[in-house]
Short mmCIF file of C-alpha atoms and ligand atoms in Angstrom, two decimals:
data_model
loop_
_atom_site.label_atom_id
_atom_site.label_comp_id
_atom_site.label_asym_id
_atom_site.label_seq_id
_atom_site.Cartn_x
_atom_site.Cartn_y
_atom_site.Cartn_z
CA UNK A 1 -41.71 7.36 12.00
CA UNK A 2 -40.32 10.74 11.55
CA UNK A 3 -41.89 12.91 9.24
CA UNK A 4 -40.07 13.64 6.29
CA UNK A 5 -39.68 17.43 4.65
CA UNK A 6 -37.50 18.63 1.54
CA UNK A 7 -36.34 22.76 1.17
CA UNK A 8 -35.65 24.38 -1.63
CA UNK A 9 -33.63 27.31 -0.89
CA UNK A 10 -31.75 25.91 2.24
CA UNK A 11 -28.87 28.12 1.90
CA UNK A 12 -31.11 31.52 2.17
CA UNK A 13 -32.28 33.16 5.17
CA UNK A 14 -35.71 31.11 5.53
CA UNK A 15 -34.09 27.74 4.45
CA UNK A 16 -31.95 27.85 7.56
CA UNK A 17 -35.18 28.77 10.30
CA UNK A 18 -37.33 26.55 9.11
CA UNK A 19 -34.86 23.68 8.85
CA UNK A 20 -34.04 24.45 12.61
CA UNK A 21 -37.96 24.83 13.69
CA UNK A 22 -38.60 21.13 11.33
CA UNK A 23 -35.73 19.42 13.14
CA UNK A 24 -36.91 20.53 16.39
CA UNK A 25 -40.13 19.14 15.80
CA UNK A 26 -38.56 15.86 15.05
CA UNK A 27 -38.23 16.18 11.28
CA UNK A 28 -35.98 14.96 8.71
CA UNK A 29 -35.13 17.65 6.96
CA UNK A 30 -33.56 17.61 3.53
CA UNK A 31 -32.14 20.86 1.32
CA UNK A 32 -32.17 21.22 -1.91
CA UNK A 33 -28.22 22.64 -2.61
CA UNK A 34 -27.36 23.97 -6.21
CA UNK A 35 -23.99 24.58 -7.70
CA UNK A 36 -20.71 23.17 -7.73
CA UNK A 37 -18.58 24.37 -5.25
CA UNK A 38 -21.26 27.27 -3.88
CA UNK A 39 -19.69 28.61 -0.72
CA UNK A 40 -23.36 28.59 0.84
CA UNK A 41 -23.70 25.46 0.47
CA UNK A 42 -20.36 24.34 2.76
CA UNK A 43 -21.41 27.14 5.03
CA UNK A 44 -24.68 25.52 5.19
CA UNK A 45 -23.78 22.23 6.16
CA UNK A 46 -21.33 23.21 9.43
CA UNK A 47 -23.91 25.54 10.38
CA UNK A 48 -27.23 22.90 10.33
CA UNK A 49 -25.26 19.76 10.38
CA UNK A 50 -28.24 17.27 10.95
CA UNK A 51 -29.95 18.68 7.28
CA UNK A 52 -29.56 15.80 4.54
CA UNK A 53 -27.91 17.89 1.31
CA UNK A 54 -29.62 16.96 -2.08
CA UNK A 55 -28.13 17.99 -5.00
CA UNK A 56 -30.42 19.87 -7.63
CA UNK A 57 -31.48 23.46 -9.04
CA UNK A 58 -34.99 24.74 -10.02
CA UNK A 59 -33.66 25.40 -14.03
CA UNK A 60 -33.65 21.51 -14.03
CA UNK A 61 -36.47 19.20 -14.60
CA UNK A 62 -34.40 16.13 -13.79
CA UNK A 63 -32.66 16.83 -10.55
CA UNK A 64 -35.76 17.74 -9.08
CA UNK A 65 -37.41 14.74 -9.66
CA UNK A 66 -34.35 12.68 -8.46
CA UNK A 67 -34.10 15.02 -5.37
CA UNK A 68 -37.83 13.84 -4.43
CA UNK A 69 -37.47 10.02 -5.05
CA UNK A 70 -34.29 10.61 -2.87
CA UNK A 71 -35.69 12.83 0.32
CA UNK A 72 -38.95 10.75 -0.42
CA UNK A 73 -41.02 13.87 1.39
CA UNK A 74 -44.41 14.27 3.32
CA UNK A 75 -43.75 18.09 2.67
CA UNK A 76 -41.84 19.91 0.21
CA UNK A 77 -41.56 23.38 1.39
CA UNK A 78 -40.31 25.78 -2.01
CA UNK A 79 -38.32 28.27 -1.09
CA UNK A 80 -35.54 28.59 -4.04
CA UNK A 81 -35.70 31.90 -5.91
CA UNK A 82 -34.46 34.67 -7.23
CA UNK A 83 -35.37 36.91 -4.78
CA UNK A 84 -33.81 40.45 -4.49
CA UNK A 85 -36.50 42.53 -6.72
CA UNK A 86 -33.56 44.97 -8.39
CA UNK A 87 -32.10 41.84 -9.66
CA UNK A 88 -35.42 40.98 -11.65
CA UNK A 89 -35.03 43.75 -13.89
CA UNK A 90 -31.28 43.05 -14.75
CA UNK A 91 -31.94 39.37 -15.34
CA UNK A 92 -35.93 39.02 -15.95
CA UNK A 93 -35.28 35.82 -17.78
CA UNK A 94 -33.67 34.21 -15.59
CA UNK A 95 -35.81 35.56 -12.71
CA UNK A 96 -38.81 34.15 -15.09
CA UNK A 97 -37.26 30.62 -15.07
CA UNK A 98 -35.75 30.42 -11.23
CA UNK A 99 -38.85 32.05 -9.62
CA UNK A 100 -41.54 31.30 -12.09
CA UNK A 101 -41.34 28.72 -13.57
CA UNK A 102 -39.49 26.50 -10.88
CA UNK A 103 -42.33 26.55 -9.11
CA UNK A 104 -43.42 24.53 -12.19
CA UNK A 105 -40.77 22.22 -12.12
CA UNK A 106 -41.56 21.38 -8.46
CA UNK A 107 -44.81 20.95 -8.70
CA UNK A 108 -44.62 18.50 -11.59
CA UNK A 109 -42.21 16.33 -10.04
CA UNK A 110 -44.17 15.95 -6.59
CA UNK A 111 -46.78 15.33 -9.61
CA UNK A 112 -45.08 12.52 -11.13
CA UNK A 113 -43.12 10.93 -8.29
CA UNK A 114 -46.60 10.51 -6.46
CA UNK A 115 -48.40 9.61 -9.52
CA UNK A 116 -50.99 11.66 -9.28
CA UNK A 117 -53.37 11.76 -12.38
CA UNK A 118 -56.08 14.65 -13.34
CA UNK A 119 -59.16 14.33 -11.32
CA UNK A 120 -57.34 11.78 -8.82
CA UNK A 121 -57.07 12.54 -5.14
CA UNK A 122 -53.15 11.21 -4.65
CA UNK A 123 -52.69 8.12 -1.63
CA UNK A 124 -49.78 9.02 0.44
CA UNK A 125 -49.58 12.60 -0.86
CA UNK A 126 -46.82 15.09 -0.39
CA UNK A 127 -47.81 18.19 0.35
CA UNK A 128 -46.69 21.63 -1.14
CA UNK A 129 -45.65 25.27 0.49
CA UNK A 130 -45.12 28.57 -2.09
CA UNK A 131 -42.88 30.91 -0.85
CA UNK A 132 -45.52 33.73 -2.56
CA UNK A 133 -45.08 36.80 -1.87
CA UNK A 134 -46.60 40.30 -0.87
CA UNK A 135 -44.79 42.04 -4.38
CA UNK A 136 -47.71 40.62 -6.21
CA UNK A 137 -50.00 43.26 -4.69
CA UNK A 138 -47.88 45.76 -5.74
CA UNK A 139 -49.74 48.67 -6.94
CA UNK A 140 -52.16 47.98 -3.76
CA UNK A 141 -55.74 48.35 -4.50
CA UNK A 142 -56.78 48.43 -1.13
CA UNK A 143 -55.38 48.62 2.45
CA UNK A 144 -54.61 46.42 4.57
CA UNK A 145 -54.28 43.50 2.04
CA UNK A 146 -56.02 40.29 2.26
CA UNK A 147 -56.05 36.93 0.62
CA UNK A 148 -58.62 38.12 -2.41
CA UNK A 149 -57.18 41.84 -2.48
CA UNK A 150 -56.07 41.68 -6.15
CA UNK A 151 -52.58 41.51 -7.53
CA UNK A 152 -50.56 44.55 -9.40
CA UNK A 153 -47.27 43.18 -9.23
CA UNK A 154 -44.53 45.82 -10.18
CA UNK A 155 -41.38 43.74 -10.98
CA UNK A 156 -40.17 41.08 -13.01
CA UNK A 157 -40.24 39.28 -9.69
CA UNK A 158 -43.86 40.07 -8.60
CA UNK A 159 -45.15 38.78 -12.02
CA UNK A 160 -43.14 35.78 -11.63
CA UNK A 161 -44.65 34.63 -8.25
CA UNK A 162 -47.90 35.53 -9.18
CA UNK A 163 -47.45 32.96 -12.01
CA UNK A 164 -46.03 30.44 -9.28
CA UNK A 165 -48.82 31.41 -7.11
CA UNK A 166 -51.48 30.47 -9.60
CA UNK A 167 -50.25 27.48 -10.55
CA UNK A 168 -49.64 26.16 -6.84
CA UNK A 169 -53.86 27.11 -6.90
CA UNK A 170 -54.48 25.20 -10.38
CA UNK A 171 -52.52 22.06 -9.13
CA UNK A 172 -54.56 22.01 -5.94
CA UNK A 173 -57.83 22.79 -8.35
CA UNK A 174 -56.35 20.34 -11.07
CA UNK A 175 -55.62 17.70 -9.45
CA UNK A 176 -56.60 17.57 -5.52
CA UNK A 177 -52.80 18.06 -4.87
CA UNK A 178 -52.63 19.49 -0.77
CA UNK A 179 -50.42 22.61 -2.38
CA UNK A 180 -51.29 25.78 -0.50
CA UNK A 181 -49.24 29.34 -0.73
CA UNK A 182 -47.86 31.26 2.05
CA UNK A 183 -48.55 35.00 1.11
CA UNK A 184 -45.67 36.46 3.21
CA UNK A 185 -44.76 40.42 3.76
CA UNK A 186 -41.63 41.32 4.11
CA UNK A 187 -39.71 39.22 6.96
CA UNK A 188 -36.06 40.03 8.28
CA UNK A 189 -33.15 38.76 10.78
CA UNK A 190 -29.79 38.78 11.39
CA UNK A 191 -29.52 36.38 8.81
CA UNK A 192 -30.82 38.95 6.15
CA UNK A 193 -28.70 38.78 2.91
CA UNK A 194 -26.58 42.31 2.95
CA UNK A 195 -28.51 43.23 -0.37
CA UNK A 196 -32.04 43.89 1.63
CA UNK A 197 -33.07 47.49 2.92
CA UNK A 198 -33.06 46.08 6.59
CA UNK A 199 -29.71 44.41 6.66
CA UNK A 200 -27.96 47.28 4.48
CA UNK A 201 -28.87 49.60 7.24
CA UNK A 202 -27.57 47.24 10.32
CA UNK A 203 -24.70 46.25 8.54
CA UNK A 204 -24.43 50.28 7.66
CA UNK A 205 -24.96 51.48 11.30
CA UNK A 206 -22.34 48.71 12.81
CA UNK A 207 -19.66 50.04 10.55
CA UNK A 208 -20.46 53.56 11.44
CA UNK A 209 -20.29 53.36 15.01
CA UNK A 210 -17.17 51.23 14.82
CA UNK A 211 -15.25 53.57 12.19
CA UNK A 212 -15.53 51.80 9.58
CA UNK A 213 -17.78 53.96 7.51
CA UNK A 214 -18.82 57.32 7.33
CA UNK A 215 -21.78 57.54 5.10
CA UNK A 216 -24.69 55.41 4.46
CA UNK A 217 -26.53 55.49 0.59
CA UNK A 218 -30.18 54.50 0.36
CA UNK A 219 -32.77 54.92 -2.46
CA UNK A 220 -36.09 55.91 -1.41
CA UNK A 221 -37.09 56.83 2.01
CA UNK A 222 -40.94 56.69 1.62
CA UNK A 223 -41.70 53.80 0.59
CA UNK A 224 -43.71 51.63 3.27
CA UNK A 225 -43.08 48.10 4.52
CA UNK A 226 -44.24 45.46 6.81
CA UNK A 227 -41.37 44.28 8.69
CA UNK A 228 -41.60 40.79 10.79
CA UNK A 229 -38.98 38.35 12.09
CA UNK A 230 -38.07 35.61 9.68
CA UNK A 231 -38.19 32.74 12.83
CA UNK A 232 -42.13 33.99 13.34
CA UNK A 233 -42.45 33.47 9.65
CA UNK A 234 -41.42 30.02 9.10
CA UNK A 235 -43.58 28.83 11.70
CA UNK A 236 -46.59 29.91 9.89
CA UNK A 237 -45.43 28.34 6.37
CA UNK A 238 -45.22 24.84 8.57
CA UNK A 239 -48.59 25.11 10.16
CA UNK A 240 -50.10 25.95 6.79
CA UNK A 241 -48.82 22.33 5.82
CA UNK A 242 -50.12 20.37 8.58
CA UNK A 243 -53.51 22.12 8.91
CA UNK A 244 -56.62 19.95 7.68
CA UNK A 245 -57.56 22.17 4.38
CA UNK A 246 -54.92 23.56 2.01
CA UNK A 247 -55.40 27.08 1.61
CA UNK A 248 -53.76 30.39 1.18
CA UNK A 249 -52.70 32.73 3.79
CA UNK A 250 -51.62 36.29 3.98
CA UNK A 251 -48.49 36.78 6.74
CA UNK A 252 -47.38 39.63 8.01
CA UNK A 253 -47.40 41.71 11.25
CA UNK A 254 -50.31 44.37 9.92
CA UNK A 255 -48.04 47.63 11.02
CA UNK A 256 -46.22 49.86 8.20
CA UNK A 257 -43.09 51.68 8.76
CA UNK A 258 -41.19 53.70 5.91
CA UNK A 259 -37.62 53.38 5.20
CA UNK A 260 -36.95 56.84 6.74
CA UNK A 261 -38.58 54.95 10.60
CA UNK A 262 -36.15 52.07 10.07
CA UNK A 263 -33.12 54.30 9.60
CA UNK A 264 -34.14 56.18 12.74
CA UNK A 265 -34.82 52.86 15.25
CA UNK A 266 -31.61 51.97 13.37
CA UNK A 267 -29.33 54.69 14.07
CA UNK A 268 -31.16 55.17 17.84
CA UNK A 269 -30.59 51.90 18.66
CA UNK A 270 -26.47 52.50 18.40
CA UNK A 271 -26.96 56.09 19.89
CA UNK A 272 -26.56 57.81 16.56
CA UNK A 273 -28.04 60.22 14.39
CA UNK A 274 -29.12 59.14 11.00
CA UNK A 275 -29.60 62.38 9.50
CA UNK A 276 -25.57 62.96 9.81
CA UNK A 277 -24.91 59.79 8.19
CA UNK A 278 -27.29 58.80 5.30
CA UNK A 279 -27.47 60.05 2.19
CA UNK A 280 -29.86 59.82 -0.69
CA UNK A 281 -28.88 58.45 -4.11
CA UNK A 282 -31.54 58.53 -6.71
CA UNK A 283 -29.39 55.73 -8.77
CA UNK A 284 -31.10 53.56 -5.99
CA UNK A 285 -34.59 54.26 -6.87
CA UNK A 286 -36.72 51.41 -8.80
CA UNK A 287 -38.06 51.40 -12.31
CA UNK A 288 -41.62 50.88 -11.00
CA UNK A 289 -42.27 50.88 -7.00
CA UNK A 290 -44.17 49.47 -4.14
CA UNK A 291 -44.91 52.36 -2.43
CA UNK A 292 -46.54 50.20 0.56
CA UNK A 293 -47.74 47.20 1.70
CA UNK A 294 -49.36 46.33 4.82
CA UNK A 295 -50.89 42.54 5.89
CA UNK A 296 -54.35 41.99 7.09
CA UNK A 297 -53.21 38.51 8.66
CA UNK A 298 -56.42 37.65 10.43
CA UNK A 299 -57.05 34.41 8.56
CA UNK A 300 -53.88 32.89 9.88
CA UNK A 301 -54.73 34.23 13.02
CA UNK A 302 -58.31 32.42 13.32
CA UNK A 303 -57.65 29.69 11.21
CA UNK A 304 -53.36 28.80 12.51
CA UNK A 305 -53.36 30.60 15.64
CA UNK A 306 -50.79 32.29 14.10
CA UNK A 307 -49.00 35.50 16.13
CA UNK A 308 -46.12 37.30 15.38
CA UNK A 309 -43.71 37.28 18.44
CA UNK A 310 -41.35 40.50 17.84
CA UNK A 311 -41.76 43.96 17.16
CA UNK A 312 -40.37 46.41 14.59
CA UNK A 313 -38.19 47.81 17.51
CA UNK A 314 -36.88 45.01 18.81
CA UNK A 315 -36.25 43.40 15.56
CA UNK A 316 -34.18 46.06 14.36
CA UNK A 317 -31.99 46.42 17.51
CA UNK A 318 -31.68 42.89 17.24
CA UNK A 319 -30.09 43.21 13.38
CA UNK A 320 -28.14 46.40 15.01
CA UNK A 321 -26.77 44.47 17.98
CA UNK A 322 -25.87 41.43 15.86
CA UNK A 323 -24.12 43.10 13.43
CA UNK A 324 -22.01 45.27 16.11
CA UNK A 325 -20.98 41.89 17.64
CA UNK A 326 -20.24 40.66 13.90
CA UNK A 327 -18.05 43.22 12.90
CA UNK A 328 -16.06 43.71 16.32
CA UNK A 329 -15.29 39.78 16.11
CA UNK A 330 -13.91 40.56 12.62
CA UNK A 331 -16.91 38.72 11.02
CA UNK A 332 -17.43 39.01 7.28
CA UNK A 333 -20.30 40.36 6.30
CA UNK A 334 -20.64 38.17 3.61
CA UNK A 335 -21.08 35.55 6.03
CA UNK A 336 -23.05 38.38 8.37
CA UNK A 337 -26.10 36.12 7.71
CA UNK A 338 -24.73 33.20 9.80
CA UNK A 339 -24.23 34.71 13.31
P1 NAP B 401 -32.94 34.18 0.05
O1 NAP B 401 -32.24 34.33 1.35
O2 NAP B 401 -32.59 35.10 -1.08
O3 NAP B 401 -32.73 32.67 -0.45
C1 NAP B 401 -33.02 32.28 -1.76
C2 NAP B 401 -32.64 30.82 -1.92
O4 NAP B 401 -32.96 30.42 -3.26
C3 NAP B 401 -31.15 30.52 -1.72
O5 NAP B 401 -31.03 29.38 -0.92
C4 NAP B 401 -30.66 30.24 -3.13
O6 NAP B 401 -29.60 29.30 -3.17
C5 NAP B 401 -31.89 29.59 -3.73
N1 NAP B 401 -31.86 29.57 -5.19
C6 NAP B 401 -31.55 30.57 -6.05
N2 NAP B 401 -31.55 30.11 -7.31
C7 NAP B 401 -31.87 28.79 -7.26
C8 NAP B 401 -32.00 27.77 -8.24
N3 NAP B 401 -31.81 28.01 -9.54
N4 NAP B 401 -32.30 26.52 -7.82
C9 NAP B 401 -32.47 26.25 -6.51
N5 NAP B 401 -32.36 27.17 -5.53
C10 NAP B 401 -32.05 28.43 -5.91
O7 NAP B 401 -34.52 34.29 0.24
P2 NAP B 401 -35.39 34.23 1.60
O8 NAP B 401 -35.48 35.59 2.16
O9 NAP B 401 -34.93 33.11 2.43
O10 NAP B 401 -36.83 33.91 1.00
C11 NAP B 401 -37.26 32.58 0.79
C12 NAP B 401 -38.37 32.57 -0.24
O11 NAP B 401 -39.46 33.36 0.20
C13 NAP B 401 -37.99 33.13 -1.61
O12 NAP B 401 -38.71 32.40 -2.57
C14 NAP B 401 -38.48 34.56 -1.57
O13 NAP B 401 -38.73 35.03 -2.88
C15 NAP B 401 -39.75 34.38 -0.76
N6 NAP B 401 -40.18 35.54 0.02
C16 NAP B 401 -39.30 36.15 0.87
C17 NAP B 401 -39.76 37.20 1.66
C18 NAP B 401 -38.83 37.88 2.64
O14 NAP B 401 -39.18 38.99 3.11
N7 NAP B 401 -37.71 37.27 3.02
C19 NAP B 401 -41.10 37.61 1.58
C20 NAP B 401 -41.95 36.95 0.71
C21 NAP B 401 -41.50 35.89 -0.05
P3 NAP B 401 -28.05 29.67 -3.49
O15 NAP B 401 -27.39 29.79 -2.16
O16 NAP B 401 -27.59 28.48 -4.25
O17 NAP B 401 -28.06 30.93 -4.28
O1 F7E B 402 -36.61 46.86 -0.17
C1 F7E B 402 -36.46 50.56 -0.34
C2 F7E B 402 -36.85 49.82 -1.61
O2 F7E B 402 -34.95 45.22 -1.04
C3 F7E B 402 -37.58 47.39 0.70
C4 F7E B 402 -37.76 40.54 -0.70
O3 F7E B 402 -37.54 39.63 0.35
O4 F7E B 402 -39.64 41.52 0.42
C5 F7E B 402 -38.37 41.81 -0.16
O5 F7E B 402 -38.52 42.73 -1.23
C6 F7E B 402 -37.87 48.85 0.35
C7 F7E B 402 -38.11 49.11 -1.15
O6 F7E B 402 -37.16 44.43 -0.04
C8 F7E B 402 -32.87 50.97 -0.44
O7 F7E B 402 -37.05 50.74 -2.69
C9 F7E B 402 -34.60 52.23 -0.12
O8 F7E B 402 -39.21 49.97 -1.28
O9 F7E B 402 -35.44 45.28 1.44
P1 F7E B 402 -35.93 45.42 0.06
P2 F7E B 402 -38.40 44.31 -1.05
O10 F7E B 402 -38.09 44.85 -2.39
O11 F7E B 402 -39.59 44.84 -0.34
C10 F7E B 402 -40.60 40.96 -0.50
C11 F7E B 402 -41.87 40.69 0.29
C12 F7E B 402 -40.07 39.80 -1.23
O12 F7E B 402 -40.80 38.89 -1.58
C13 F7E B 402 -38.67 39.91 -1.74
O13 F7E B 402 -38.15 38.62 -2.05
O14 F7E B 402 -36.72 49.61 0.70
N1 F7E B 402 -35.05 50.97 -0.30
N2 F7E B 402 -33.26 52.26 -0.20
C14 F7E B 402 -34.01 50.16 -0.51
N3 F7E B 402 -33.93 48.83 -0.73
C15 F7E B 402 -32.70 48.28 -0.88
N4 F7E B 402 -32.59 46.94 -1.09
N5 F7E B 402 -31.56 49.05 -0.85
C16 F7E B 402 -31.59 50.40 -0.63
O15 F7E B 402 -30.55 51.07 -0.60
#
């Protein structure tokens, strides 16, 4: 029988390539969908037809446990959240509840729809993925980072999945639940939302080799990232589910590029130069920021056989290319994630 997985956050970038890499292994693959008429959603649907839509939103207890007696899952994979960092300090709350504590909410549904009980090891138990995140290192306190490098989160966001990532450890500890955390660096694609440094600057360069722009505004320039392609990404959070131990992994490619590198392979790969283009607008700068962050993934390597596939280059020509052919088919960007 086919095995059986449920994703939150099925209408984001990551929902959509791991639902395609799930199917193709012969899964079926249910989404979590919020909202009443969200246009994601309907966009969602034509674009991975074969998903099974479940209706039901982290703020609510409820619908999540209905949503897993429904999909009735081997895996639940968690990737719902509030996820663009400058929104955590506009709505922290909210960012709190969706990010943080949803992770909550999930957990204690798998909890009580498999009847697990403290101290018991669960028969027929679903197994748990956290979207975590490399924000909860933060302030790093070491380079490259690692699985025990300590957190120093520096954002509403960062404290709130470092909450959901210690609580995905004290179910596992708690209650023998197989719930492991995926500690992923920064991971990108064509199917970027428009609000993220990477996209901004495709989406940015296609409209200024087309005419359709003139300028391009960006905060800072210095600060250092770990850029990977989302499809390499999702691959790892499925093999951390199926291998025989849960445990946590660090993901990421272990190279660091600034902001200032990905506006030059960006305006290179369109034959362009960024320095006539881009301008620098402190009202883009963070309250607090991650000035770098760079992945040690060797664990996932030994212990997955984990690789990344694609390189910073060819990842950003990619975004560039895609969003040339987007915008000259009289795409909208809005819908630039969906290629
Ligand atoms: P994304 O494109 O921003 O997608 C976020 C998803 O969360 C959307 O499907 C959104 O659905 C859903 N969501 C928001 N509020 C919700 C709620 N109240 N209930 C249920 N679902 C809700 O994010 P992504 O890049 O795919 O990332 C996936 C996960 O990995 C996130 O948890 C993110 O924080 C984490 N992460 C991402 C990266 C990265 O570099 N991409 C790195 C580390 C960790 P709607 O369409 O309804 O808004
Ligand atoms: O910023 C700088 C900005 O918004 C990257 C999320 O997926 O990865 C992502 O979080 C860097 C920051 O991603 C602009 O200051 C400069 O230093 O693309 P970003 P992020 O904040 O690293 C982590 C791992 C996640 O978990 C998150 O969910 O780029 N930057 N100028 C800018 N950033 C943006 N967005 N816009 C600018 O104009």
């Amino acid at each position: 029988m086919a095995r059986r997985a449920l994703i939150t956050g099925i209408t984001g970038q990551d929902g959509s390539y791991l639902a395609e890499h799930l199917l193709g292994q012969g899964y079926e693959v249910w989404g979590l969908a919020r909202g009443q008429a969200n246009p994601r959603v309907s966009r969602m649907r034509r674009l991975l037809a074969d998903v099974k839509v479940v209706r039901g939103d982290l703020l609510d207890q409820g619908s999540l446990i209905s949503a897993v007696e429904r999909a009735q899952p081997d895996e639940v994979y968690n990737l719902g959240a509030i996820s663009f960092v400058p929104m955590s300090w506009e709505q922290a709350e909210l960012t709190a509840e969706v990010t943080g504590m949803g992770v909550l909410r999930m957990l204690e549904a798998i909890r009580v729809c498999s009847g697990v009980s403290r101290g018991g090891s669960p028969n027929g138990q679903i197994r748990f993925y956290q979207a975590s995140s490399s924000e909860m290192f933060g302030q790093v306190s070491e380079t490259p980072q690692t699985e025990s490098t300590a957190f120093h989160p520096r954002s509403p966001y960062g404290v709130a999945k470092a909450y959901g990532h210690f609580l995905t450890q004290n179910y596992r500890e708690s209650y023998g639940m197989y719930a492991v955390s995926g500690i992923l660096f920064n991971h990108e694609s064509p199917r970027r939302g428009a609000e993220f440094v990477t996209r901004k600057v495709s989406l940015g360069v296609a409209r200024i080799k087309l005419g359709l722009a003139g300028e391009l505004r960006l905060g800072n320039l210095e600060a250092r990232r770990d850029w990977g392609f989302a499809g390499d990404y999702v691959r790892a959070m499925h093999l951390m589910l199926r291998a025989e131990k849960p445990e946590d992994y660090v993901i990421g490619t272990g190279r660091m590029k600034s902001v200032r590198e990905l506006v030059e392979a960006a305006f290179t790969a369109a034959g362009l130069d960024w320095e006539r283009y881009v301008v620098t607008d402190q009202g883009l700068h963070r309250p607090a920021e991650v000035d770098l962050l760079c992945a040690d993934p060797k664990k996932a390597r030994v212990q997955l056989g984990w690789e990344p596939t694609m390189s910073f280059e060819e990842l950003v020509a990619m975004m560039v290319e895609s969003d040339l052919r987007l915008l000259t088919d009289g795409g909208d960007p809005g819908d630039g994630s969906w290629p």
